[in-house]
mmCIF file of N, CA, C and O and ligand atoms in Angstrom:
data_model
loop_
_atom_site.group_PDB
_atom_site.id
_atom_site.type_symbol
_atom_site.label_atom_id
_atom_site.label_comp_id
_atom_site.label_asym_id
_atom_site.label_seq_id
_atom_site.Cartn_x
_atom_site.Cartn_y
_atom_site.Cartn_z
ATOM 1 N N MET A 1 0.673 -1.081 0.210
ATOM 2 C CA MET A 1 -0.127 -0.382 0.047
ATOM 3 C C MET A 1 0.474 1.351 0.031
ATOM 4 O O MET A 1 1.903 1.372 0.800
ATOM 5 N N ILE A 2 0.764 1.941 -0.901
ATOM 6 C CA ILE A 2 1.537 2.988 -1.207
ATOM 7 C C ILE A 2 0.836 4.373 -0.307
ATOM 8 O O ILE A 2 -0.190 4.226 -0.087
ATOM 9 N N LEU A 3 1.964 4.797 0.156
ATOM 10 C CA LEU A 3 1.233 6.373 1.444
ATOM 11 C C LEU A 3 0.923 7.291 0.886
ATOM 12 O O LEU A 3 1.995 7.570 -0.586
ATOM 13 N N ARG A 4 0.156 8.025 1.208
ATOM 14 C CA ARG A 4 0.145 9.272 0.842
ATOM 15 C C ARG A 4 1.000 10.795 1.204
ATOM 16 O O ARG A 4 1.392 10.102 2.145
ATOM 17 N N LEU A 5 1.409 11.490 0.416
ATOM 18 C CA LEU A 5 1.723 12.638 0.621
ATOM 19 C C LEU A 5 1.561 13.931 1.328
ATOM 20 O O LEU A 5 0.335 13.600 2.216
ATOM 21 N N THR A 6 2.757 14.476 2.484
ATOM 22 C CA THR A 6 2.140 15.043 3.834
ATOM 23 C C THR A 6 1.557 16.171 2.851
ATOM 24 O O THR A 6 2.250 16.372 2.203
ATOM 25 N N GLN A 7 1.077 16.905 4.159
ATOM 26 C CA GLN A 7 0.828 18.338 2.893
ATOM 27 C C GLN A 7 2.065 19.703 3.202
ATOM 28 O O GLN A 7 1.657 20.045 1.772
ATOM 29 N N GLN A 8 2.871 18.960 3.465
ATOM 30 C CA GLN A 8 3.913 19.857 3.541
ATOM 31 C C GLN A 8 4.763 19.119 2.027
ATOM 32 O O GLN A 8 5.268 19.701 1.535
ATOM 33 N N GLU A 9 4.701 18.025 1.732
ATOM 34 C CA GLU A 9 5.401 16.925 0.815
ATOM 35 C C GLU A 9 4.671 17.536 -0.776
ATOM 36 O O GLU A 9 5.308 18.007 -1.388
ATOM 37 N N ILE A 10 3.187 17.828 -0.243
ATOM 38 C CA ILE A 10 2.181 18.862 -1.154
ATOM 39 C C ILE A 10 2.928 20.014 -1.613
ATOM 40 O O ILE A 10 2.836 19.968 -2.847
ATOM 41 N N GLU A 11 3.373 20.734 -1.317
ATOM 42 C CA GLU A 11 3.600 22.089 -0.950
ATOM 43 C C GLU A 11 4.677 22.387 -1.592
ATOM 44 O O GLU A 11 4.721 23.283 -2.446
ATOM 45 N N HIS A 12 5.809 21.008 -1.072
ATOM 46 C CA HIS A 12 6.773 21.693 -1.339
ATOM 47 C C HIS A 12 6.812 21.337 -3.285
ATOM 48 O O HIS A 12 7.646 22.021 -3.920
ATOM 49 N N PHE A 13 6.179 20.368 -3.464
ATOM 50 C CA PHE A 13 6.172 19.940 -4.958
ATOM 51 C C PHE A 13 5.574 21.208 -5.740
ATOM 52 O O PHE A 13 5.714 21.909 -6.730
ATOM 53 N N LEU A 14 4.053 21.661 -5.311
ATOM 54 C CA LEU A 14 3.104 23.132 -5.994
ATOM 55 C C LEU A 14 4.256 24.289 -5.642
ATOM 56 O O LEU A 14 4.774 24.390 -7.054
ATOM 57 N N ALA A 15 5.134 24.528 -4.907
ATOM 58 C CA ALA A 15 5.914 25.840 -4.593
ATOM 59 C C ALA A 15 7.543 25.479 -6.045
ATOM 60 O O ALA A 15 7.849 26.349 -6.491
ATOM 61 N N ASN A 16 7.499 23.927 -6.261
ATOM 62 C CA ASN A 16 9.185 24.123 -7.060
ATOM 63 C C ASN A 16 9.093 23.531 -8.303
ATOM 64 O O ASN A 16 9.692 23.495 -9.215
ATOM 65 N N ASP A 17 7.680 22.851 -8.600
ATOM 66 C CA ASP A 17 7.522 22.284 -10.081
ATOM 67 C C ASP A 17 7.182 23.255 -10.780
ATOM 68 O O ASP A 17 6.523 24.602 -11.130
ATOM 69 N N PRO A 18 7.662 23.552 -12.039
ATOM 70 C CA PRO A 18 7.713 24.483 -13.866
ATOM 71 C C PRO A 18 6.419 24.038 -13.786
ATOM 72 O O PRO A 18 6.541 25.055 -14.960
ATOM 73 N N GLY A 19 5.888 23.210 -13.589
ATOM 74 C CA GLY A 19 4.214 22.744 -14.767
ATOM 75 C C GLY A 19 4.235 22.516 -15.943
ATOM 76 O O GLY A 19 4.958 21.835 -16.146
ATOM 77 N N VAL A 20 3.521 22.867 -16.426
ATOM 78 C CA VAL A 20 3.523 22.230 -17.754
ATOM 79 C C VAL A 20 3.195 23.577 -18.513
ATOM 80 O O VAL A 20 2.360 24.087 -18.745
ATOM 81 N N GLY A 21 4.497 23.601 -19.753
ATOM 82 C CA GLY A 21 4.550 24.560 -20.193
ATOM 83 C C GLY A 21 3.644 26.234 -19.987
ATOM 84 O O GLY A 21 4.295 26.373 -18.642
ATOM 85 N N PRO A 22 2.952 26.398 -19.937
ATOM 86 C CA PRO A 22 2.689 28.540 -19.218
ATOM 87 C C PRO A 22 1.690 28.010 -18.240
ATOM 88 O O PRO A 22 1.120 29.215 -17.239
ATOM 89 N N SER A 23 0.986 26.827 -17.844
ATOM 90 C CA SER A 23 0.085 26.171 -16.867
ATOM 91 C C SER A 23 0.770 25.757 -15.810
ATOM 92 O O SER A 23 1.708 24.737 -15.910
ATOM 93 N N LYS A 24 -0.152 25.776 -14.167
ATOM 94 C CA LYS A 24 0.902 25.291 -13.270
ATOM 95 C C LYS A 24 0.222 24.792 -12.836
ATOM 96 O O LYS A 24 -1.429 24.351 -13.140
ATOM 97 N N TRP A 25 0.547 23.128 -11.952
ATOM 98 C CA TRP A 25 -0.491 22.593 -11.326
ATOM 99 C C TRP A 25 -1.221 22.842 -10.009
ATOM 100 O O TRP A 25 0.024 23.894 -9.062
ATOM 101 N N LYS A 26 -2.482 22.683 -9.656
ATOM 102 C CA LYS A 26 -2.827 23.510 -8.373
ATOM 103 C C LYS A 26 -3.764 22.814 -7.018
ATOM 104 O O LYS A 26 -3.727 21.079 -8.198
ATOM 105 N N ILE A 27 -3.957 22.972 -6.330
ATOM 106 C CA ILE A 27 -4.738 21.371 -6.018
ATOM 107 C C ILE A 27 -6.529 22.041 -5.781
ATOM 108 O O ILE A 27 -6.769 22.242 -5.605
ATOM 109 N N GLN A 28 -7.228 21.163 -6.283
ATOM 110 C CA GLN A 28 -8.957 21.142 -6.497
ATOM 111 C C GLN A 28 -9.831 19.864 -6.354
ATOM 112 O O GLN A 28 -8.899 18.786 -7.512
ATOM 113 N N ASP A 29 -10.427 20.316 -5.393
ATOM 114 C CA ASP A 29 -11.404 18.726 -4.719
ATOM 115 C C ASP A 29 -10.188 18.176 -4.014
ATOM 116 O O ASP A 29 -10.120 16.583 -4.386
ATOM 117 N N GLY A 30 -9.505 17.914 -4.135
ATOM 118 C CA GLY A 30 -8.301 17.349 -3.672
ATOM 119 C C GLY A 30 -7.425 16.618 -4.416
ATOM 120 O O GLY A 30 -6.551 15.669 -4.178
ATOM 121 N N ARG A 31 -7.327 17.235 -5.309
ATOM 122 C CA ARG A 31 -6.419 16.444 -7.073
ATOM 123 C C ARG A 31 -5.655 17.314 -7.276
ATOM 124 O O ARG A 31 -5.275 18.882 -6.941
ATOM 125 N N LEU A 32 -4.015 16.830 -7.823
ATOM 126 C CA LEU A 32 -3.744 17.934 -8.638
ATOM 127 C C LEU A 32 -4.071 18.163 -10.008
ATOM 128 O O LEU A 32 -4.688 17.205 -10.561
ATOM 129 N N HIS A 33 -4.491 19.519 -9.892
ATOM 130 C CA HIS A 33 -5.136 19.435 -11.574
ATOM 131 C C HIS A 33 -4.242 20.986 -11.973
ATOM 132 O O HIS A 33 -3.865 21.473 -11.721
ATOM 133 N N ILE A 34 -4.447 20.994 -13.739
ATOM 134 C CA ILE A 34 -3.814 21.488 -14.142
ATOM 135 C C ILE A 34 -4.873 21.311 -15.745
ATOM 136 O O ILE A 34 -5.590 20.954 -15.651
ATOM 137 N N SER A 35 -5.091 22.601 -16.420
ATOM 138 C CA SER A 35 -6.239 22.980 -17.666
ATOM 139 C C SER A 35 -4.982 23.244 -18.600
ATOM 140 O O SER A 35 -3.956 24.377 -18.187
ATOM 141 N N LEU A 36 -4.641 22.889 -20.174
ATOM 142 C CA LEU A 36 -4.212 22.955 -20.358
ATOM 143 C C LEU A 36 -4.785 22.957 -21.663
ATOM 144 O O LEU A 36 -5.225 23.032 -22.513
ATOM 145 N N SER A 37 -3.680 24.247 -22.994
ATOM 146 C CA SER A 37 -4.491 24.497 -24.108
ATOM 147 C C SER A 37 -3.495 24.158 -25.288
ATOM 148 O O SER A 37 -2.002 24.300 -24.617
ATOM 149 N N PHE A 38 -3.838 23.732 -26.107
ATOM 150 C CA PHE A 38 -3.490 23.338 -27.875
ATOM 151 C C PHE A 38 -3.583 24.569 -28.655
ATOM 152 O O PHE A 38 -5.010 25.071 -28.714
ATOM 153 N N PRO A 39 -2.859 23.839 -30.013
ATOM 154 C CA PRO A 39 -3.569 24.707 -30.848
ATOM 155 C C PRO A 39 -4.506 24.825 -31.426
ATOM 156 O O PRO A 39 -5.719 25.365 -32.081
ATOM 157 N N ASP A 40 -5.644 23.436 -31.272
ATOM 158 C CA ASP A 40 -6.201 22.928 -32.579
ATOM 159 C C ASP A 40 -6.402 21.341 -31.434
ATOM 160 O O ASP A 40 -5.867 21.138 -30.789
ATOM 161 N N PHE A 41 -7.587 20.824 -31.809
ATOM 162 C CA PHE A 41 -8.183 19.572 -30.982
ATOM 163 C C PHE A 41 -7.001 18.484 -31.623
ATOM 164 O O PHE A 41 -6.886 17.078 -30.199
ATOM 165 N N VAL A 42 -6.113 18.446 -32.803
ATOM 166 C CA VAL A 42 -5.826 16.816 -32.959
ATOM 167 C C VAL A 42 -4.426 17.167 -31.710
ATOM 168 O O VAL A 42 -3.691 16.748 -31.753
ATOM 169 N N SER A 43 -4.035 18.495 -31.978
ATOM 170 C CA SER A 43 -2.582 18.632 -31.491
ATOM 171 C C SER A 43 -3.123 18.059 -29.292
ATOM 172 O O SER A 43 -2.112 17.315 -28.675
ATOM 173 N N ALA A 44 -3.807 18.605 -29.131
ATOM 174 C CA ALA A 44 -4.574 18.061 -27.453
ATOM 175 C C ALA A 44 -5.001 16.721 -27.884
ATOM 176 O O ALA A 44 -4.233 16.249 -26.797
ATOM 177 N N PHE A 45 -5.639 15.841 -28.949
ATOM 178 C CA PHE A 45 -5.809 14.623 -28.786
ATOM 179 C C PHE A 45 -4.531 14.140 -28.645
ATOM 180 O O PHE A 45 -3.967 12.733 -28.294
ATOM 181 N N ALA A 46 -3.420 14.239 -29.369
ATOM 182 C CA ALA A 46 -1.657 14.094 -29.634
ATOM 183 C C ALA A 46 -1.691 13.689 -28.737
ATOM 184 O O ALA A 46 -0.746 13.005 -28.080
ATOM 185 N N PHE A 47 -1.509 15.000 -27.657
ATOM 186 C CA PHE A 47 -0.866 15.156 -26.623
ATOM 187 C C PHE A 47 -1.713 13.641 -25.121
ATOM 188 O O PHE A 47 -1.254 13.084 -24.792
ATOM 189 N N MET A 48 -3.086 13.917 -25.489
ATOM 190 C CA MET A 48 -3.641 13.024 -24.860
ATOM 191 C C MET A 48 -3.044 11.025 -25.175
ATOM 192 O O MET A 48 -3.051 10.431 -24.377
ATOM 193 N N THR A 49 -3.392 11.093 -26.168
ATOM 194 C CA THR A 49 -2.597 9.908 -26.772
ATOM 195 C C THR A 49 -1.395 9.488 -25.726
ATOM 196 O O THR A 49 -1.057 8.033 -25.710
ATOM 197 N N ALA A 50 -0.132 10.619 -25.971
ATOM 198 C CA ALA A 50 0.714 10.325 -25.346
ATOM 199 C C ALA A 50 0.677 10.143 -24.276
ATOM 200 O O ALA A 50 1.406 9.234 -23.951
ATOM 201 N N VAL A 51 0.160 10.692 -23.203
ATOM 202 C CA VAL A 51 0.023 10.313 -21.808
ATOM 203 C C VAL A 51 -0.442 9.523 -21.429
ATOM 204 O O VAL A 51 -0.488 8.707 -20.693
ATOM 205 N N ALA A 52 -1.648 8.869 -22.546
ATOM 206 C CA ALA A 52 -2.469 7.152 -22.323
ATOM 207 C C ALA A 52 -1.104 6.585 -22.281
ATOM 208 O O ALA A 52 -1.812 5.255 -21.385
ATOM 209 N N ILE A 53 -0.285 6.055 -23.135
ATOM 210 C CA ILE A 53 0.187 5.632 -23.513
ATOM 211 C C ILE A 53 1.529 5.504 -22.401
ATOM 212 O O ILE A 53 2.052 4.529 -21.220
ATOM 213 N N LEU A 54 2.082 6.387 -21.503
ATOM 214 C CA LEU A 54 2.642 6.753 -20.746
ATOM 215 C C LEU A 54 1.879 6.312 -19.032
ATOM 216 O O LEU A 54 2.519 5.382 -18.762
ATOM 217 N N ALA A 55 0.649 6.420 -19.369
ATOM 218 C CA ALA A 55 0.106 6.291 -17.616
ATOM 219 C C ALA A 55 -0.429 4.363 -17.355
ATOM 220 O O ALA A 55 -0.233 4.253 -16.634
ATOM 221 N N GLU A 56 -0.383 4.203 -18.773
ATOM 222 C CA GLU A 56 -0.929 3.149 -19.049
ATOM 223 C C GLU A 56 0.532 2.084 -18.921
ATOM 224 O O GLU A 56 0.781 1.231 -18.122
ATOM 225 N N LYS A 57 1.583 2.745 -18.898
ATOM 226 C CA LYS A 57 3.133 1.660 -18.830
ATOM 227 C C LYS A 57 3.119 2.097 -17.188
ATOM 228 O O LYS A 57 3.968 1.076 -16.766
ATOM 229 N N ALA A 58 2.342 3.323 -16.629
ATOM 230 C CA ALA A 58 3.169 3.171 -15.308
ATOM 231 C C ALA A 58 1.931 2.942 -14.357
ATOM 232 O O ALA A 58 2.029 2.451 -13.053
ATOM 233 N N ASP A 59 0.730 2.691 -15.139
ATOM 234 C CA ASP A 59 -0.434 1.921 -14.068
ATOM 235 C C ASP A 59 -0.795 2.495 -13.233
ATOM 236 O O ASP A 59 -1.259 2.419 -12.471
ATOM 237 N N HIS A 60 -1.075 3.829 -13.766
ATOM 238 C CA HIS A 60 -1.599 5.102 -12.570
ATOM 239 C C HIS A 60 -2.136 5.809 -14.327
ATOM 240 O O HIS A 60 -1.531 6.563 -14.684
ATOM 241 N N HIS A 61 -3.052 6.243 -13.526
ATOM 242 C CA HIS A 61 -4.325 6.972 -14.766
ATOM 243 C C HIS A 61 -4.642 8.183 -14.526
ATOM 244 O O HIS A 61 -5.016 8.052 -13.097
ATOM 245 N N PRO A 62 -4.630 9.481 -15.511
ATOM 246 C CA PRO A 62 -5.297 10.580 -14.989
ATOM 247 C C PRO A 62 -6.875 10.326 -15.106
ATOM 248 O O PRO A 62 -7.475 9.286 -15.341
ATOM 249 N N GLU A 63 -7.881 11.286 -13.970
ATOM 250 C CA GLU A 63 -9.325 11.512 -14.666
ATOM 251 C C GLU A 63 -8.323 12.669 -15.269
ATOM 252 O O GLU A 63 -8.304 13.750 -14.672
ATOM 253 N N TRP A 64 -9.229 13.002 -16.701
ATOM 254 C CA TRP A 64 -9.070 13.859 -17.429
ATOM 255 C C TRP A 64 -10.768 14.394 -18.181
ATOM 256 O O TRP A 64 -10.892 13.606 -18.482
ATOM 257 N N SER A 65 -10.366 15.607 -18.922
ATOM 258 C CA SER A 65 -11.723 15.735 -19.686
ATOM 259 C C SER A 65 -10.851 16.860 -21.187
ATOM 260 O O SER A 65 -10.423 17.101 -21.168
ATOM 261 N N ASN A 66 -11.495 16.514 -21.848
ATOM 262 C CA ASN A 66 -11.157 17.220 -23.408
ATOM 263 C C ASN A 66 -12.300 18.301 -24.138
ATOM 264 O O ASN A 66 -13.238 17.317 -23.887
ATOM 265 N N VAL A 67 -12.429 19.114 -23.827
ATOM 266 C CA VAL A 67 -13.140 20.200 -25.015
ATOM 267 C C VAL A 67 -12.066 20.908 -26.134
ATOM 268 O O VAL A 67 -11.274 21.275 -25.704
ATOM 269 N N TYR A 68 -12.513 20.495 -27.272
ATOM 270 C CA TYR A 68 -11.684 20.791 -28.242
ATOM 271 C C TYR A 68 -10.149 20.619 -28.263
ATOM 272 O O TYR A 68 -9.476 19.949 -28.457
ATOM 273 N N ASN A 69 -9.771 21.835 -27.837
ATOM 274 C CA ASN A 69 -8.362 22.418 -27.533
ATOM 275 C C ASN A 69 -7.756 22.439 -26.170
ATOM 276 O O ASN A 69 -6.435 22.928 -25.805
ATOM 277 N N ARG A 70 -9.012 21.964 -25.550
ATOM 278 C CA ARG A 70 -8.358 22.614 -23.988
ATOM 279 C C ARG A 70 -8.515 20.760 -23.466
ATOM 280 O O ARG A 70 -9.442 19.793 -23.669
ATOM 281 N N VAL A 71 -7.533 20.590 -22.480
ATOM 282 C CA VAL A 71 -7.215 18.954 -21.606
ATOM 283 C C VAL A 71 -7.435 19.498 -20.014
ATOM 284 O O VAL A 71 -6.044 20.217 -20.227
ATOM 285 N N ASP A 72 -8.357 19.404 -19.245
ATOM 286 C CA ASP A 72 -8.117 19.507 -17.970
ATOM 287 C C ASP A 72 -7.514 17.814 -17.133
ATOM 288 O O ASP A 72 -7.994 16.862 -17.963
ATOM 289 N N ILE A 73 -6.925 18.143 -16.718
ATOM 290 C CA ILE A 73 -6.307 16.453 -15.801
ATOM 291 C C ILE A 73 -6.316 16.836 -14.777
ATOM 292 O O ILE A 73 -6.139 17.428 -13.825
ATOM 293 N N GLY A 74 -7.129 15.609 -13.933
ATOM 294 C CA GLY A 74 -6.806 15.719 -12.322
ATOM 295 C C GLY A 74 -5.883 14.511 -11.679
ATOM 296 O O GLY A 74 -6.239 13.722 -12.234
ATOM 297 N N LEU A 75 -4.962 14.330 -11.297
ATOM 298 C CA LEU A 75 -4.339 13.469 -10.529
ATOM 299 C C LEU A 75 -4.988 13.347 -9.493
ATOM 300 O O LEU A 75 -4.233 13.770 -8.360
ATOM 301 N N THR A 76 -4.434 12.014 -8.746
ATOM 302 C CA THR A 76 -5.046 11.629 -7.947
ATOM 303 C C THR A 76 -4.334 9.430 -7.162
ATOM 304 O O THR A 76 -5.201 9.421 -8.545
ATOM 305 N N THR A 77 -4.608 9.411 -6.615
ATOM 306 C CA THR A 77 -4.173 8.281 -6.518
ATOM 307 C C THR A 77 -5.253 6.643 -5.829
ATOM 308 O O THR A 77 -5.513 7.085 -4.054
ATOM 309 N N HIS A 78 -6.128 6.846 -6.457
ATOM 310 C CA HIS A 78 -7.444 5.992 -5.469
ATOM 311 C C HIS A 78 -7.281 4.459 -4.856
ATOM 312 O O HIS A 78 -8.226 4.505 -3.622
ATOM 313 N N ASP A 79 -6.122 3.845 -4.955
ATOM 314 C CA ASP A 79 -5.925 2.830 -4.106
ATOM 315 C C ASP A 79 -5.611 3.571 -2.776
ATOM 316 O O ASP A 79 -5.205 2.828 -1.910
ATOM 317 N N ALA A 80 -4.906 4.491 -2.925
ATOM 318 C CA ALA A 80 -4.605 5.521 -1.290
ATOM 319 C C ALA A 80 -5.713 6.862 -0.993
ATOM 320 O O ALA A 80 -5.124 6.900 0.181
ATOM 321 N N GLY A 81 -6.244 6.775 -1.788
ATOM 322 C CA GLY A 81 -6.918 8.076 -1.319
ATOM 323 C C GLY A 81 -7.319 9.308 -0.864
ATOM 324 O O GLY A 81 -7.211 9.875 -0.364
ATOM 325 N N GLY A 82 -6.462 9.391 -1.640
ATOM 326 C CA GLY A 82 -5.118 10.766 -2.068
ATOM 327 C C GLY A 82 -4.130 10.882 -3.134
ATOM 328 O O GLY A 82 -3.683 9.624 -3.923
ATOM 329 N N LEU A 83 -3.354 11.787 -2.482
ATOM 330 C CA LEU A 83 -2.311 12.200 -3.419
ATOM 331 C C LEU A 83 -1.161 11.068 -2.846
ATOM 332 O O LEU A 83 -0.910 11.038 -1.823
ATOM 333 N N THR A 84 -0.230 10.848 -4.018
ATOM 334 C CA THR A 84 0.846 9.740 -3.327
ATOM 335 C C THR A 84 2.085 10.020 -4.343
ATOM 336 O O THR A 84 1.979 11.171 -5.663
ATOM 337 N N SER A 85 3.695 10.004 -4.143
ATOM 338 C CA SER A 85 4.170 9.897 -5.341
ATOM 339 C C SER A 85 3.875 9.547 -6.716
ATOM 340 O O SER A 85 4.582 9.888 -7.915
ATOM 341 N N ARG A 86 2.961 8.786 -6.619
ATOM 342 C CA ARG A 86 2.348 7.783 -7.910
ATOM 343 C C ARG A 86 2.251 9.574 -9.065
ATOM 344 O O ARG A 86 2.097 9.311 -10.013
ATOM 345 N N ASP A 87 1.445 9.787 -8.268
ATOM 346 C CA ASP A 87 0.961 11.371 -8.915
ATOM 347 C C ASP A 87 2.178 12.583 -9.319
ATOM 348 O O ASP A 87 1.501 13.039 -10.432
ATOM 349 N N ILE A 88 2.979 12.822 -8.281
ATOM 350 C CA ILE A 88 3.618 13.492 -8.627
ATOM 351 C C ILE A 88 4.712 13.225 -10.196
ATOM 352 O O ILE A 88 5.013 13.603 -10.862
ATOM 353 N N ASN A 89 5.002 11.825 -9.997
ATOM 354 C CA ASN A 89 5.553 11.157 -11.330
ATOM 355 C C ASN A 89 5.239 11.539 -12.735
ATOM 356 O O ASN A 89 5.352 11.746 -13.299
ATOM 357 N N LEU A 90 3.435 11.297 -12.417
ATOM 358 C CA LEU A 90 3.027 11.511 -13.470
ATOM 359 C C LEU A 90 2.831 12.940 -14.740
ATOM 360 O O LEU A 90 3.161 12.807 -15.241
ATOM 361 N N ALA A 91 3.177 13.881 -12.936
ATOM 362 C CA ALA A 91 2.619 15.037 -13.280
ATOM 363 C C ALA A 91 3.982 15.788 -14.414
ATOM 364 O O ALA A 91 3.871 16.006 -15.186
ATOM 365 N N ARG A 92 5.059 14.743 -14.059
ATOM 366 C CA ARG A 92 5.909 15.483 -13.845
ATOM 367 C C ARG A 92 5.816 14.523 -15.669
ATOM 368 O O ARG A 92 7.445 14.920 -16.903
ATOM 369 N N GLN A 93 6.249 12.935 -16.211
ATOM 370 C CA GLN A 93 5.913 12.977 -16.971
ATOM 371 C C GLN A 93 5.189 13.812 -18.429
ATOM 372 O O GLN A 93 4.928 13.691 -19.479
ATOM 373 N N ILE A 94 3.525 13.416 -17.859
ATOM 374 C CA ILE A 94 2.832 15.090 -18.529
ATOM 375 C C ILE A 94 3.812 16.263 -19.011
ATOM 376 O O ILE A 94 3.310 16.151 -19.695
ATOM 377 N N ALA A 95 4.098 16.994 -18.187
ATOM 378 C CA ALA A 95 5.338 17.806 -18.326
ATOM 379 C C ALA A 95 5.772 17.547 -19.539
ATOM 380 O O ALA A 95 6.069 18.341 -20.714
ATOM 381 N N ARG A 96 6.811 16.556 -19.941
ATOM 382 C CA ARG A 96 8.087 15.889 -20.628
ATOM 383 C C ARG A 96 6.930 15.765 -21.871
ATOM 384 O O ARG A 96 7.568 16.549 -23.008
ATOM 385 N N ALA A 97 6.507 15.204 -21.786
ATOM 386 C CA ALA A 97 5.096 15.117 -22.977
ATOM 387 C C ALA A 97 5.127 15.860 -23.704
ATOM 388 O O ALA A 97 4.657 16.209 -24.725
ATOM 389 N N TYR A 98 4.271 17.150 -22.835
ATOM 390 C CA TYR A 98 3.824 18.650 -23.549
ATOM 391 C C TYR A 98 5.026 18.887 -23.619
ATOM 392 O O TYR A 98 4.558 19.606 -24.801
ATOM 393 N N ALA A 99 6.526 19.293 -23.723
ATOM 394 C CA ALA A 99 7.576 19.820 -24.264
ATOM 395 C C ALA A 99 7.992 19.009 -25.712
ATOM 396 O O ALA A 99 8.086 19.733 -26.398
ATOM 397 N N ARG A 100 7.747 17.259 -25.474
ATOM 398 C CA ARG A 100 7.995 17.144 -27.059
ATOM 399 C C ARG A 100 6.519 17.657 -28.048
ATOM 400 O O ARG A 100 7.217 17.719 -28.764
ATOM 401 N N GLY A 101 6.010 17.669 -26.888
ATOM 402 C CA GLY A 101 4.668 18.377 -28.308
ATOM 403 C C GLY A 101 5.131 19.325 -28.939
ATOM 404 O O GLY A 101 4.467 19.945 -30.363
ATOM 405 N N ASN A 102 5.492 20.618 -27.890
ATOM 406 C CA ASN A 102 6.007 21.458 -28.657
ATOM 407 C C ASN A 102 7.208 21.866 -29.085
ATOM 408 O O ASN A 102 7.197 23.047 -29.188
ATOM 409 N N THR A 103 8.421 21.359 -29.088
ATOM 410 C CA THR A 103 9.214 21.372 -29.551
ATOM 411 C C THR A 103 9.304 20.238 -30.195
ATOM 412 O O THR A 103 10.516 20.596 -31.728
ATOM 413 N N GLY A 104 8.899 19.561 -30.596
ATOM 414 C CA GLY A 104 9.451 18.818 -32.112
ATOM 415 C C GLY A 104 10.295 17.364 -31.471
ATOM 416 O O GLY A 104 11.454 16.863 -31.982
HETATM 417 C C1 LIG B 1 -4.998 -2.723 -10.685
HETATM 418 C C2 LIG B 1 -4.438 -1.842 -10.434
HETATM 419 O O1 LIG B 1 -3.182 -1.328 -10.643
HETATM 420 C C3 LIG B 1 -5.207 -0.345 -9.598
HETATM 421 O O2 LIG B 1 -6.290 -0.610 -9.579
HETATM 422 C C4 LIG B 1 -4.130 1.087 -10.274
HETATM 423 C C5 LIG B 1 -4.846 1.337 -11.941
HETATM 424 N N1 LIG B 1 -4.656 2.959 -12.069
HETATM 425 C C6 LIG B 1 -5.138 3.478 -10.628
HETATM 426 N N2 LIG B 1 -4.636 4.859 -11.619
HETATM 427 C C7 LIG B 1 -4.740 5.682 -10.478
HETATM 428 N N3 LIG B 1 -5.165 7.457 -11.164
HETATM 429 N N4 LIG B 1 -4.877 5.751 -9.251
HETATM 430 C C8 LIG B 1 -4.840 3.826 -8.782
HETATM 431 O O3 LIG B 1 -4.859 3.903 -7.687
HETATM 432 C C9 LIG B 1 -4.801 3.322 -9.816
HETATM 433 N N5 LIG B 1 -4.988 1.793 -9.672
#
């Protein structure tokens, strides 16, 4: 059983993480949350496809939604009932996938 992060660990992540492109992670409804914008639907969906592959490899899956060029992502660990290092690891992988999509 994976342990939940402490409040201090969550605050440390929020204060130090560079975020995803111009967007920052926030806490919303107990989840790590971020809203991302893309030039169009195709690039938003390409990003989601890349993240889906990473999430499946990590066996850790986002709660997310897409409307045209926007992707909203919530991260939490269902098995732990809160935030864990798995969420932080996936948040960092999401930032790298976003950077790859935007730099070629
Ligand atoms: C059996 C499987 O390993 C678990 O159900 C995984 C799948 N993906 C998951 N994703 C998330 N976000 N939280 C989990 O606790 C979780 N558990």
